[in-house]
PDB file of C-alpha atoms in Angstrom:
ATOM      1  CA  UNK A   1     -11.129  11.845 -51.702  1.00  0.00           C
ATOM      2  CA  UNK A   2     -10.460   8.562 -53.448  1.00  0.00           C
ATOM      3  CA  UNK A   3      -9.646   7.990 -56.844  1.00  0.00           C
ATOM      4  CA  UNK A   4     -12.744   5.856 -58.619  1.00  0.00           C
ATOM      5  CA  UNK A   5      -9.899   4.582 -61.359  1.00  0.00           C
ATOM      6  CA  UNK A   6      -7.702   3.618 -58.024  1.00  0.00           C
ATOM      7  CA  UNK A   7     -10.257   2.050 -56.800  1.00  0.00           C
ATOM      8  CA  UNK A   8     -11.157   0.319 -59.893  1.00  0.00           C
ATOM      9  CA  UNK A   9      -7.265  -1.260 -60.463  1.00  0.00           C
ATOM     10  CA  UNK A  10      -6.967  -2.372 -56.799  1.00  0.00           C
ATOM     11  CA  UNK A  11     -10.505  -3.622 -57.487  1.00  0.00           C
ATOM     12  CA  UNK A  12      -8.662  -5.848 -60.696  1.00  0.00           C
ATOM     13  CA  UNK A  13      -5.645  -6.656 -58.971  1.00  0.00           C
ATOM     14  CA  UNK A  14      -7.626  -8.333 -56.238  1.00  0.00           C
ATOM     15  CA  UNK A  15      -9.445 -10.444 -58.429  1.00  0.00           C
ATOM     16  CA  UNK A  16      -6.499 -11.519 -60.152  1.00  0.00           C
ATOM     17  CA  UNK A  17      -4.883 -12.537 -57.611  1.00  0.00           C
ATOM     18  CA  UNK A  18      -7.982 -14.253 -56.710  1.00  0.00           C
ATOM     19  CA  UNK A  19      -7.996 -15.876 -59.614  1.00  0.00           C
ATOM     20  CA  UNK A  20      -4.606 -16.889 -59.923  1.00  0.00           C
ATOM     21  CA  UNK A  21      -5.132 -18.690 -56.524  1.00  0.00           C
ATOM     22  CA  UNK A  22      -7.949 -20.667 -57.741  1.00  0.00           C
ATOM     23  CA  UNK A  23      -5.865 -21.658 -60.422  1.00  0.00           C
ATOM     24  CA  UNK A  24      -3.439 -22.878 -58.449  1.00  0.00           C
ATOM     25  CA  UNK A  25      -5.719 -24.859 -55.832  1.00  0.00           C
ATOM     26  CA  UNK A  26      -7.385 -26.531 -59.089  1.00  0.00           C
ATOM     27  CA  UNK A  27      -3.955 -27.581 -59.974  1.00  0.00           C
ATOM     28  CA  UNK A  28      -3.639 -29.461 -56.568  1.00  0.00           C
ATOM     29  CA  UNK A  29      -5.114 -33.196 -55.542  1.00  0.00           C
ATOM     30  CA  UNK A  30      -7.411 -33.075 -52.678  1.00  0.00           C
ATOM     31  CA  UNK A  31      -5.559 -33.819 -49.775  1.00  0.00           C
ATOM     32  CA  UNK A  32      -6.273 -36.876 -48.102  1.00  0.00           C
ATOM     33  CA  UNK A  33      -8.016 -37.325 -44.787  1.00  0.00           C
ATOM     34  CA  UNK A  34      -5.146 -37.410 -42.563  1.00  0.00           C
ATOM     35  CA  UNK A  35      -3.025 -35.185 -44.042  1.00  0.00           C
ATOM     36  CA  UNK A  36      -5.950 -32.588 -44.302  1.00  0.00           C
ATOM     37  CA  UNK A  37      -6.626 -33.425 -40.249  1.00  0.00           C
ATOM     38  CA  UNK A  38      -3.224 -32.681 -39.421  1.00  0.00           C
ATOM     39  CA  UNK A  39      -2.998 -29.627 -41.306  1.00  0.00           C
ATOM     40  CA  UNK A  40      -5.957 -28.252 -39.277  1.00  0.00           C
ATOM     41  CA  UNK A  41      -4.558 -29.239 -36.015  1.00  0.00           C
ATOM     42  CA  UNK A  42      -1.321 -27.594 -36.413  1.00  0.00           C
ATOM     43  CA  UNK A  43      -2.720 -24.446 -37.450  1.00  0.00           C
ATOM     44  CA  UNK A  44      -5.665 -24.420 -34.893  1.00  0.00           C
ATOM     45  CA  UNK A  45      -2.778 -25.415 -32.525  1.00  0.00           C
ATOM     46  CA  UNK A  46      -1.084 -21.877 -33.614  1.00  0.00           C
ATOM     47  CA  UNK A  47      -3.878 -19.947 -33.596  1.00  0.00           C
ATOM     48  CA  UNK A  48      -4.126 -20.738 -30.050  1.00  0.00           C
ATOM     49  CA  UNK A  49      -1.070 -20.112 -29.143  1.00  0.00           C
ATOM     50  CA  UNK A  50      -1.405 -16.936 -30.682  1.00  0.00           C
ATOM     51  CA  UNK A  51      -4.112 -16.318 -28.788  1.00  0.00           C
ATOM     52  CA  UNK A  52      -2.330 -17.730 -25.644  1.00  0.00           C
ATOM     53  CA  UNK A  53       0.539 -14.861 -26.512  1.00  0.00           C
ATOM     54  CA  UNK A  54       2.299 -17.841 -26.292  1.00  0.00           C
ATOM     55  CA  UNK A  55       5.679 -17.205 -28.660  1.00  0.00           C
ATOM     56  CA  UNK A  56       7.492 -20.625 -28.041  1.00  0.00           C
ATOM     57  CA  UNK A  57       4.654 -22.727 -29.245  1.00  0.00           C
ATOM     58  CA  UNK A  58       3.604 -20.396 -31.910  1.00  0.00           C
ATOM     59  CA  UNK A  59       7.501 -20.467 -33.274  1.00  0.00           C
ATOM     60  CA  UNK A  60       7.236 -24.301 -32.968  1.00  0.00           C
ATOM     61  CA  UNK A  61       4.842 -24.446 -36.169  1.00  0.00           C
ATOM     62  CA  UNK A  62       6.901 -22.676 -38.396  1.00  0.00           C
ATOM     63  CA  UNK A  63       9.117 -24.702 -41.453  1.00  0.00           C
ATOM     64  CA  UNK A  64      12.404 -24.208 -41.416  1.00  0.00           C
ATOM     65  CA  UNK A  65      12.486 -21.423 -43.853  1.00  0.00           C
ATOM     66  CA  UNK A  66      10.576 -19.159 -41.774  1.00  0.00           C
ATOM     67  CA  UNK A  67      12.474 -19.862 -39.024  1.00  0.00           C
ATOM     68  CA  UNK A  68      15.306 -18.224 -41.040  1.00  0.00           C
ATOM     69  CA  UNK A  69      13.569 -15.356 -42.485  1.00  0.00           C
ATOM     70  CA  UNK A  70      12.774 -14.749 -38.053  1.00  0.00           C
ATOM     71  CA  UNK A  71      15.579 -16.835 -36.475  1.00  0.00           C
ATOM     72  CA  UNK A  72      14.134 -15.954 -32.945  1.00  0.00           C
ATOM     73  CA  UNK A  73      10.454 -15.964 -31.880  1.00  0.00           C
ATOM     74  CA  UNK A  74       9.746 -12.783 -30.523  1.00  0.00           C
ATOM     75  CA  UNK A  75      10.751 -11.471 -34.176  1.00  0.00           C
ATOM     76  CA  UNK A  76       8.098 -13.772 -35.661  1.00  0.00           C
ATOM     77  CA  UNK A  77       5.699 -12.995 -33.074  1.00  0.00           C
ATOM     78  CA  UNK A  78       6.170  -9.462 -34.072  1.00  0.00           C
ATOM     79  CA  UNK A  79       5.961 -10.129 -37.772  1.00  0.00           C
ATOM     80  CA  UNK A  80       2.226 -12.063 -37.114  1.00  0.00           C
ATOM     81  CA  UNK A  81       0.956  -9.226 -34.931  1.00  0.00           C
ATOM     82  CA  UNK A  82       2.001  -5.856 -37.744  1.00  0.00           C
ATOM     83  CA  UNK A  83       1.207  -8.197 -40.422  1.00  0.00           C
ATOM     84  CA  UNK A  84      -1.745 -11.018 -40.313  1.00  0.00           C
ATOM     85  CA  UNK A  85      -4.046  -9.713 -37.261  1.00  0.00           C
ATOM     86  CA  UNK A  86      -6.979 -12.030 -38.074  1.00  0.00           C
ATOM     87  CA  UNK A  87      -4.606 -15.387 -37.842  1.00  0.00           C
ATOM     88  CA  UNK A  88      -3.027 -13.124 -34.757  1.00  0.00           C
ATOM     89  CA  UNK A  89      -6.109 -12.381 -33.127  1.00  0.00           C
ATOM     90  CA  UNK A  90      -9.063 -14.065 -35.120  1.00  0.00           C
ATOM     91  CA  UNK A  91     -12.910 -13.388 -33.886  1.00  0.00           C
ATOM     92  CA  UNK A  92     -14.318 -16.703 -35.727  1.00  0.00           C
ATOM     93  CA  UNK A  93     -12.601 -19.044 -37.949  1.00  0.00           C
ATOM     94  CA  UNK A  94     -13.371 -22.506 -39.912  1.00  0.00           C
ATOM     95  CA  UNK A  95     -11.602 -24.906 -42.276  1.00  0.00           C
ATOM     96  CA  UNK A  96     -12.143 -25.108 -46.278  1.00  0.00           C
ATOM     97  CA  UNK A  97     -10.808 -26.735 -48.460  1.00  0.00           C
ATOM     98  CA  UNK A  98      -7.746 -28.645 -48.773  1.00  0.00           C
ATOM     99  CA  UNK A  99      -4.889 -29.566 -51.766  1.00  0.00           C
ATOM    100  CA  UNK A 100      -2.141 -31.658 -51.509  1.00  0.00           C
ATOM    101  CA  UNK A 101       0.730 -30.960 -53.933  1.00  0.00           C
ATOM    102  CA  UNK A 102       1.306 -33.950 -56.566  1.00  0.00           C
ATOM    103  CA  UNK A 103       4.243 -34.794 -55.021  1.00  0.00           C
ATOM    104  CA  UNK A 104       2.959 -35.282 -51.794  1.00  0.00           C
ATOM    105  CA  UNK A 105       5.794 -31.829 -50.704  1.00  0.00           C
ATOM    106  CA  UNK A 106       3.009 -29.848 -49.358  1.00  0.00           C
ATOM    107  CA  UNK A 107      -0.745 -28.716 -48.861  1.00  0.00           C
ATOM    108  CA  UNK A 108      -2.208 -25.574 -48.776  1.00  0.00           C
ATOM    109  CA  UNK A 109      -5.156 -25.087 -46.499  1.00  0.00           C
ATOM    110  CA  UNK A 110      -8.114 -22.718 -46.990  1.00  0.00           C
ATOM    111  CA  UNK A 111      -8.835 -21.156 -43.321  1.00  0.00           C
ATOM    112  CA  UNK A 112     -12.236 -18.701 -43.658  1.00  0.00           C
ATOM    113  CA  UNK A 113     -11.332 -16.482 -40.691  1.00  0.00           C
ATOM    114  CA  UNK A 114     -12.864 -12.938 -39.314  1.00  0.00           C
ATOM    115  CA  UNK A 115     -10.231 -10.492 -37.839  1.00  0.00           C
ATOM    116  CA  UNK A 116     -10.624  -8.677 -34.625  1.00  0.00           C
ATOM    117  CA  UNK A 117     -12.277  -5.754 -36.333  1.00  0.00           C
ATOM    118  CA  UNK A 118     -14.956  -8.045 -38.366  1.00  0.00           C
ATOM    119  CA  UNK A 119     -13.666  -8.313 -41.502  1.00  0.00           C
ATOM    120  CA  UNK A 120     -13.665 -11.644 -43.208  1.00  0.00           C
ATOM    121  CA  UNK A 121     -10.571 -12.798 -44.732  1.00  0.00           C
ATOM    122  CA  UNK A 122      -9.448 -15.780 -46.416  1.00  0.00           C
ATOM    123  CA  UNK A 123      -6.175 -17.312 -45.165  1.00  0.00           C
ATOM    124  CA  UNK A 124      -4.558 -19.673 -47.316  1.00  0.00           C
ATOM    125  CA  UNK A 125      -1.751 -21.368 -45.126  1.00  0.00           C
ATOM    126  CA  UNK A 126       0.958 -23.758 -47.238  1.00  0.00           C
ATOM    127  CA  UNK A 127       2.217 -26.075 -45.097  1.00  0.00           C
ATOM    128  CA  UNK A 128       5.604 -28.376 -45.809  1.00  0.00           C
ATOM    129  CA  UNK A 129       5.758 -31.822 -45.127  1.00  0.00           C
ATOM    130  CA  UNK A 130       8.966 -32.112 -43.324  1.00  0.00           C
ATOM    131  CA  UNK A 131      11.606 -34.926 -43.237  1.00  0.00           C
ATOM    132  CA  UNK A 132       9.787 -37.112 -40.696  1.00  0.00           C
ATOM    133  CA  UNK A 133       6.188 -36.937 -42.473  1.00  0.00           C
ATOM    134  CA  UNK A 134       4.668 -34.265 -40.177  1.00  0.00           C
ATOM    135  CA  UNK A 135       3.996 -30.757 -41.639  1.00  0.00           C
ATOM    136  CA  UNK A 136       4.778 -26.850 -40.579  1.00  0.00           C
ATOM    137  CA  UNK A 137       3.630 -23.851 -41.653  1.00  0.00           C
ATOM    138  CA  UNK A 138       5.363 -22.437 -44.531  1.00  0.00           C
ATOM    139  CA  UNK A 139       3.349 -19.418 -44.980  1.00  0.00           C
ATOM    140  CA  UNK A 140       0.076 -17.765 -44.977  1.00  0.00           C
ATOM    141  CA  UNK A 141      -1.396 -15.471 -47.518  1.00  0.00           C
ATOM    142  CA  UNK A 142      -4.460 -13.412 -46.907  1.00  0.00           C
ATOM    143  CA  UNK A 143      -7.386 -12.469 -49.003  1.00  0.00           C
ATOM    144  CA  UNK A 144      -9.354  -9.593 -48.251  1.00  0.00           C
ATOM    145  CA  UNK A 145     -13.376 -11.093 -48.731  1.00  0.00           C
ATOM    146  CA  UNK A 146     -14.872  -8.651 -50.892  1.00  0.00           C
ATOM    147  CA  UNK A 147     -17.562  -6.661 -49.667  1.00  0.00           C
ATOM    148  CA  UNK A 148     -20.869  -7.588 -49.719  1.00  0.00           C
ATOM    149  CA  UNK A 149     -22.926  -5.749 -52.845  1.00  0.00           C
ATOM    150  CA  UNK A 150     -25.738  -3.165 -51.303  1.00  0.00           C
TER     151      UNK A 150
END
């Protein structure tokens, strides 16, 4: 049986991490046309690949620093499948909104996606702008969509 005060914590951890996610894409500038466009292609570019099974050009989207954490593809491959099945094997999925850091560094990239078992999630990919002016995908955290009040 489940615990209603269990329930109720992960119930206030999940909205403030929510909320401290808002926060933060308040505290980012609106990314700008381009850079929002290529942001999209390089992670709709992934998501087929995922979809593909296709490790090399999946791997080729990742910054640097992931590339360490999973120095060889079929590592990170296996990471994305155990750990972020709707970016792995998404059912439907469409772009939101867009920040670019200050700086100019980075954007993060609101992706509403629905995993393979129907669930809508929230996928908030941070991308890096690299040395040459293109981006890669720094990271992705997902947000469980709360479910809808009956």
């Amino acid at each position: 049986m489940t615990d209603p005060k269990r329930i109720k914590i992960n119930h206030r951890i999940a909205a403030l991490v929510a909320a401290l996610v808002a926060a933060t894409l308040l505290l980012l500038t609106p990314a700008r046309a381009d850079d929002a466009a290529a942001a999209q292609s390089i992670i709709e570019s992934q998501i087929q690949a995922f979809l593909a099974d296709d490790m090399a050009t999946a791997y080729s989207f990742a910054a640097p620093s992931i590339k360490r954490m999973y120095p060889d593809e079929s590592r990170f491959f296996d990471m994305v499948k155990r750990g972020y099945q709707p970016v792995y094997r998404p059912g439907n999925f469409a772009f939101g909104r867009s920040k670019l850091a200050p700086d100019g560094s980075g954007l993060i990239q609101e992706v509403l996606i629905q995993g393979p078992d129907g669930q809508d999630w929230t996928a908030l990919y941070s991308l890096e702008r690299q040395p040459d002016g293109s981006f890669k995908i720094n990271g992705v955290q997902m947000i469980k969509a709360a479910a809808p009040v009956t």
